[in-house]
Amino acid sequence: MAEIKDPENTILIELEGGTVTVELLPDVAPKHCERMKELARAGAYDGVIFHRVIDGFMAQTGDVQFGNTNTGFNPSRAGTGGSDKPDLPAEFSKLPHDRGTIGAARAANPNSANSQFFISFKDNHFLNGQYTVYGRVIEGMDLVDGITRGEPPRDPDQMVSVKVAADA
């Protein structure tokens, strides 16, 4: 198991096959990190599907409005919603979109990120400077690699639970 250096800034994403451990980067993108922790602590990510999973690119999830299988699930709208919190301003940095990084999903407006995020399957440097990077997988990338592909997947994987390590 990966050593957790900062439990307050570590997210544990439970998938069917095990746990993906994410190190948040509050020094780089404090507002995005706080939002992820806030939604995790509220249980908002529990049961949310991976609604857009493109082989060789990324796995996208986090639509707590329409992608949550526990409440308000609408498979035809999954990927179009957010949370009841206001959108976040972009927090672009020099960090590259490398394999395993967590990026903020958004609409065309750079300041429209809310609850959705994606995990890069490979280095996606063409995204650099256009999407906020605010975390990285430090353990469990093999589980991410196994997420069912599709836009949307026919039988999507979901985040069983998402917790801040300090609370687990």
PDB file of C-alpha atoms in Angstrom:
ATOM      1  CA  MET A   1       0.000   0.000   0.000  1.00  0.00           C
ATOM      2  CA  ALA A   2       1.233   3.484  -0.865  1.00  0.00           C
ATOM      3  CA  GLU A   3       2.479   5.582   2.005  1.00  0.00           C
ATOM      4  CA  ILE A   4       0.000   8.373   2.683  1.00  0.00           C
ATOM      5  CA  LYS A   5       2.037  11.433   3.610  1.00  0.00           C
ATOM      6  CA  ASP A   6      -0.855  13.875   3.952  1.00  0.00           C
ATOM      7  CA  PRO A   7      -4.171  12.161   4.812  1.00  0.00           C
ATOM      8  CA  GLU A   8      -6.074  15.469   4.615  1.00  0.00           C
ATOM      9  CA  ASN A   9      -5.055  15.812   0.961  1.00  0.00           C
ATOM     10  CA  THR A  10      -5.405  12.195  -0.100  1.00  0.00           C
ATOM     11  CA  ILE A  11      -8.553  10.781  -1.693  1.00  0.00           C
ATOM     12  CA  LEU A  12      -9.488   7.097  -1.583  1.00  0.00           C
ATOM     13  CA  ILE A  13     -11.671   6.062  -4.530  1.00  0.00           C
ATOM     14  CA  GLU A  14     -13.161   2.617  -3.962  1.00  0.00           C
ATOM     15  CA  LEU A  15     -13.899   0.755  -7.194  1.00  0.00           C
ATOM     16  CA  GLU A  16     -15.337  -2.768  -7.497  1.00  0.00           C
ATOM     17  CA  GLY A  17     -11.829  -4.260  -7.662  1.00  0.00           C
ATOM     18  CA  GLY A  18     -10.018  -2.189  -5.045  1.00  0.00           C
ATOM     19  CA  THR A  19      -8.915   1.293  -4.047  1.00  0.00           C
ATOM     20  CA  VAL A  20      -7.394   4.047  -6.156  1.00  0.00           C
ATOM     21  CA  THR A  21      -5.337   6.415  -3.992  1.00  0.00           C
ATOM     22  CA  VAL A  22      -5.125  10.019  -5.208  1.00  0.00           C
ATOM     23  CA  GLU A  23      -2.725  12.627  -3.880  1.00  0.00           C
ATOM     24  CA  LEU A  24      -4.301  16.087  -4.148  1.00  0.00           C
ATOM     25  CA  LEU A  25      -2.116  19.091  -4.995  1.00  0.00           C
ATOM     26  CA  PRO A  26      -3.508  22.004  -2.926  1.00  0.00           C
ATOM     27  CA  ASP A  27      -0.388  24.118  -3.546  1.00  0.00           C
ATOM     28  CA  VAL A  28      -1.214  24.000  -7.277  1.00  0.00           C
ATOM     29  CA  ALA A  29      -5.029  24.139  -7.351  1.00  0.00           C
ATOM     30  CA  PRO A  30      -6.451  24.857  -3.877  1.00  0.00           C
ATOM     31  CA  LYS A  31     -10.060  25.525  -4.930  1.00  0.00           C
ATOM     32  CA  HIS A  32     -10.326  22.299  -6.965  1.00  0.00           C
ATOM     33  CA  CYS A  33      -8.821  20.251  -4.135  1.00  0.00           C
ATOM     34  CA  GLU A  34     -11.212  21.767  -1.592  1.00  0.00           C
ATOM     35  CA  ARG A  35     -14.192  21.049  -3.859  1.00  0.00           C
ATOM     36  CA  MET A  36     -13.219  17.393  -4.284  1.00  0.00           C
ATOM     37  CA  LYS A  37     -12.814  16.986  -0.520  1.00  0.00           C
ATOM     38  CA  GLU A  38     -16.109  18.792   0.156  1.00  0.00           C
ATOM     39  CA  LEU A  39     -18.034  16.540  -2.243  1.00  0.00           C
ATOM     40  CA  ALA A  40     -16.285  13.403  -0.980  1.00  0.00           C
ATOM     41  CA  ARG A  41     -17.120  14.277   2.631  1.00  0.00           C
ATOM     42  CA  ALA A  42     -20.769  14.836   1.645  1.00  0.00           C
ATOM     43  CA  GLY A  43     -20.877  11.387  -0.002  1.00  0.00           C
ATOM     44  CA  ALA A  44     -21.767  13.041  -3.318  1.00  0.00           C
ATOM     45  CA  TYR A  45     -19.326  10.929  -5.366  1.00  0.00           C
ATOM     46  CA  ASP A  46     -20.506   7.592  -3.931  1.00  0.00           C
ATOM     47  CA  GLY A  47     -22.192   5.589  -6.697  1.00  0.00           C
ATOM     48  CA  VAL A  48     -21.184   7.954  -9.530  1.00  0.00           C
ATOM     49  CA  ILE A  49     -20.422   6.243 -12.846  1.00  0.00           C
ATOM     50  CA  PHE A  50     -17.547   6.720 -15.265  1.00  0.00           C
ATOM     51  CA  HIS A  51     -19.653   8.151 -18.103  1.00  0.00           C
ATOM     52  CA  ARG A  52     -16.921   8.830 -20.691  1.00  0.00           C
ATOM     53  CA  VAL A  53     -13.972   6.460 -20.973  1.00  0.00           C
ATOM     54  CA  ILE A  54     -11.797   6.764 -24.070  1.00  0.00           C
ATOM     55  CA  ASP A  55      -9.128   4.111 -24.629  1.00  0.00           C
ATOM     56  CA  GLY A  56      -5.648   5.636 -24.748  1.00  0.00           C
ATOM     57  CA  PHE A  57      -6.928   8.956 -23.401  1.00  0.00           C
ATOM     58  CA  MET A  58      -8.843   9.201 -20.111  1.00  0.00           C
ATOM     59  CA  ALA A  59     -11.678   8.073 -17.812  1.00  0.00           C
ATOM     60  CA  GLN A  60     -14.185  10.803 -16.856  1.00  0.00           C
ATOM     61  CA  THR A  61     -16.524  10.746 -13.861  1.00  0.00           C
ATOM     62  CA  GLY A  62     -17.881  13.021 -11.163  1.00  0.00           C
ATOM     63  CA  ASP A  63     -21.319  14.028 -12.472  1.00  0.00           C
ATOM     64  CA  VAL A  64     -23.004  14.007  -9.061  1.00  0.00           C
ATOM     65  CA  GLN A  65     -26.241  15.406 -10.534  1.00  0.00           C
ATOM     66  CA  PHE A  66     -27.053  12.868 -13.274  1.00  0.00           C
ATOM     67  CA  GLY A  67     -24.369  10.179 -12.928  1.00  0.00           C
ATOM     68  CA  ASN A  68     -25.119   9.027  -9.384  1.00  0.00           C
ATOM     69  CA  THR A  69     -26.680   5.558  -9.353  1.00  0.00           C
ATOM     70  CA  ASN A  70     -27.891   6.145  -5.772  1.00  0.00           C
ATOM     71  CA  THR A  71     -29.895   9.311  -6.470  1.00  0.00           C
ATOM     72  CA  GLY A  72     -31.075  11.233  -9.528  1.00  0.00           C
ATOM     73  CA  PHE A  73     -29.456   8.816 -12.006  1.00  0.00           C
ATOM     74  CA  ASN A  74     -30.225   9.721 -15.605  1.00  0.00           C
ATOM     75  CA  PRO A  75     -27.973   7.747 -17.963  1.00  0.00           C
ATOM     76  CA  SER A  76     -28.933   9.853 -20.988  1.00  0.00           C
ATOM     77  CA  ARG A  77     -27.802  13.038 -19.183  1.00  0.00           C
ATOM     78  CA  ALA A  78     -24.780  11.635 -17.305  1.00  0.00           C
ATOM     79  CA  GLY A  79     -21.849  13.890 -18.067  1.00  0.00           C
ATOM     80  CA  THR A  80     -23.925  17.055 -18.436  1.00  0.00           C
ATOM     81  CA  GLY A  81     -24.369  17.883 -14.751  1.00  0.00           C
ATOM     82  CA  GLY A  82     -22.391  19.100 -11.804  1.00  0.00           C
ATOM     83  CA  SER A  83     -23.041  19.765  -8.159  1.00  0.00           C
ATOM     84  CA  ASP A  84     -25.153  22.384  -6.405  1.00  0.00           C
ATOM     85  CA  LYS A  85     -21.945  24.363  -5.746  1.00  0.00           C
ATOM     86  CA  PRO A  86     -20.824  27.266  -7.962  1.00  0.00           C
ATOM     87  CA  ASP A  87     -18.428  26.609 -10.840  1.00  0.00           C
ATOM     88  CA  LEU A  88     -14.724  26.980 -10.121  1.00  0.00           C
ATOM     89  CA  PRO A  89     -12.268  29.402 -11.705  1.00  0.00           C
ATOM     90  CA  ALA A  90      -9.510  27.754 -13.730  1.00  0.00           C
ATOM     91  CA  GLU A  91      -6.311  27.085 -11.772  1.00  0.00           C
ATOM     92  CA  PHE A  92      -3.930  26.413 -14.649  1.00  0.00           C
ATOM     93  CA  SER A  93      -0.337  25.565 -13.810  1.00  0.00           C
ATOM     94  CA  LYS A  94       2.855  24.325 -15.410  1.00  0.00           C
ATOM     95  CA  LEU A  95       2.076  20.745 -14.301  1.00  0.00           C
ATOM     96  CA  PRO A  96       1.727  18.495 -17.337  1.00  0.00           C
ATOM     97  CA  HIS A  97      -1.193  16.148 -17.918  1.00  0.00           C
ATOM     98  CA  ASP A  98       0.862  13.001 -17.362  1.00  0.00           C
ATOM     99  CA  ARG A  99      -0.419   9.449 -16.977  1.00  0.00           C
ATOM    100  CA  GLY A 100      -2.386   9.208 -13.723  1.00  0.00           C
ATOM    101  CA  THR A 101      -3.041  12.923 -13.267  1.00  0.00           C
ATOM    102  CA  ILE A 102      -6.453  14.162 -12.163  1.00  0.00           C
ATOM    103  CA  GLY A 103      -7.811  16.942 -14.356  1.00  0.00           C
ATOM    104  CA  ALA A 104     -10.888  19.096 -13.929  1.00  0.00           C
ATOM    105  CA  ALA A 105     -13.498  18.376 -16.594  1.00  0.00           C
ATOM    106  CA  ARG A 106     -15.332  21.448 -17.836  1.00  0.00           C
ATOM    107  CA  ALA A 107     -17.398  22.922 -20.648  1.00  0.00           C
ATOM    108  CA  ALA A 108     -15.953  25.329 -23.251  1.00  0.00           C
ATOM    109  CA  ASN A 109     -15.620  28.080 -20.625  1.00  0.00           C
ATOM    110  CA  PRO A 110     -12.310  27.540 -18.746  1.00  0.00           C
ATOM    111  CA  ASN A 111     -14.056  28.694 -15.538  1.00  0.00           C
ATOM    112  CA  SER A 112     -16.848  26.088 -15.709  1.00  0.00           C
ATOM    113  CA  ALA A 113     -15.310  23.165 -13.786  1.00  0.00           C
ATOM    114  CA  ASN A 114     -17.546  21.939 -10.983  1.00  0.00           C
ATOM    115  CA  SER A 115     -17.582  18.312  -9.786  1.00  0.00           C
ATOM    116  CA  GLN A 116     -16.455  16.292 -12.808  1.00  0.00           C
ATOM    117  CA  PHE A 117     -12.894  15.111 -13.259  1.00  0.00           C
ATOM    118  CA  PHE A 118     -10.857  12.795 -15.434  1.00  0.00           C
ATOM    119  CA  ILE A 119      -7.895  10.496 -14.907  1.00  0.00           C
ATOM    120  CA  SER A 120      -5.406  10.336 -17.784  1.00  0.00           C
ATOM    121  CA  PHE A 121      -4.549   6.860 -19.102  1.00  0.00           C
ATOM    122  CA  LYS A 122      -1.393   8.236 -20.734  1.00  0.00           C
ATOM    123  CA  ASP A 123       0.542  11.482 -21.061  1.00  0.00           C
ATOM    124  CA  ASN A 124      -1.908  13.962 -22.611  1.00  0.00           C
ATOM    125  CA  HIS A 125       0.330  16.993 -22.988  1.00  0.00           C
ATOM    126  CA  PHE A 126      -1.952  18.563 -25.615  1.00  0.00           C
ATOM    127  CA  LEU A 127      -4.198  19.444 -22.625  1.00  0.00           C
ATOM    128  CA  ASN A 128      -1.437  21.345 -20.796  1.00  0.00           C
ATOM    129  CA  GLY A 129      -2.437  24.872 -19.816  1.00  0.00           C
ATOM    130  CA  GLN A 130      -6.067  24.275 -20.848  1.00  0.00           C
ATOM    131  CA  TYR A 131      -7.397  22.128 -17.983  1.00  0.00           C
ATOM    132  CA  THR A 132      -6.628  22.298 -14.279  1.00  0.00           C
ATOM    133  CA  VAL A 133      -4.434  19.496 -12.918  1.00  0.00           C
ATOM    134  CA  TYR A 134      -5.110  19.043  -9.204  1.00  0.00           C
ATOM    135  CA  GLY A 135      -4.063  15.545  -8.247  1.00  0.00           C
ATOM    136  CA  ARG A 136      -2.346  12.318  -9.257  1.00  0.00           C
ATOM    137  CA  VAL A 137      -2.919   8.624  -8.733  1.00  0.00           C
ATOM    138  CA  ILE A 138      -0.233   7.266  -6.398  1.00  0.00           C
ATOM    139  CA  GLU A 139      -1.643   3.743  -6.172  1.00  0.00           C
ATOM    140  CA  GLY A 140      -4.227   1.738  -8.093  1.00  0.00           C
ATOM    141  CA  MET A 141      -3.523   2.902 -11.635  1.00  0.00           C
ATOM    142  CA  ASP A 142      -3.983  -0.739 -12.713  1.00  0.00           C
ATOM    143  CA  LEU A 143      -7.604  -0.418 -11.527  1.00  0.00           C
ATOM    144  CA  VAL A 144      -8.041   2.787 -13.536  1.00  0.00           C
ATOM    145  CA  ASP A 145      -6.645   1.012 -16.605  1.00  0.00           C
ATOM    146  CA  GLY A 146      -9.371  -1.632 -16.175  1.00  0.00           C
ATOM    147  CA  ILE A 147     -12.331   0.806 -16.246  1.00  0.00           C
ATOM    148  CA  THR A 148     -14.875  -0.159 -18.935  1.00  0.00           C
ATOM    149  CA  ARG A 149     -14.499   1.922 -22.106  1.00  0.00           C
ATOM    150  CA  GLY A 150     -17.273   3.752 -23.938  1.00  0.00           C
ATOM    151  CA  GLU A 151     -18.984   7.100 -24.491  1.00  0.00           C
ATOM    152  CA  PRO A 152     -20.991   6.119 -22.511  1.00  0.00           C
ATOM    153  CA  PRO A 153     -19.958   2.585 -21.586  1.00  0.00           C
ATOM    154  CA  ARG A 154     -22.740   0.020 -22.023  1.00  0.00           C
ATOM    155  CA  ASP A 155     -22.211  -1.252 -18.455  1.00  0.00           C
ATOM    156  CA  PRO A 156     -20.304   1.589 -16.728  1.00  0.00           C
ATOM    157  CA  ASP A 157     -18.023   1.176 -13.750  1.00  0.00           C
ATOM    158  CA  GLN A 158     -18.740   3.389 -10.769  1.00  0.00           C
ATOM    159  CA  MET A 159     -17.010   4.875  -7.766  1.00  0.00           C
ATOM    160  CA  VAL A 160     -18.444   2.766  -4.949  1.00  0.00           C
ATOM    161  CA  SER A 161     -17.236   5.302  -2.391  1.00  0.00           C
ATOM    162  CA  VAL A 162     -14.929   8.297  -2.290  1.00  0.00           C
ATOM    163  CA  LYS A 163     -13.380   9.406   0.998  1.00  0.00           C
ATOM    164  CA  VAL A 164     -10.729  11.769   2.288  1.00  0.00           C
ATOM    165  CA  ALA A 165      -8.076   9.503   3.826  1.00  0.00           C
ATOM    166  CA  ALA A 166      -8.089  11.558   7.052  1.00  0.00           C
ATOM    167  CA  ASP A 167     -11.729  10.506   7.540  1.00  0.00           C
ATOM    168  CA  ALA A 168     -11.369   6.846   6.539  1.00  0.00           C
TER     169      ALA A 168
END
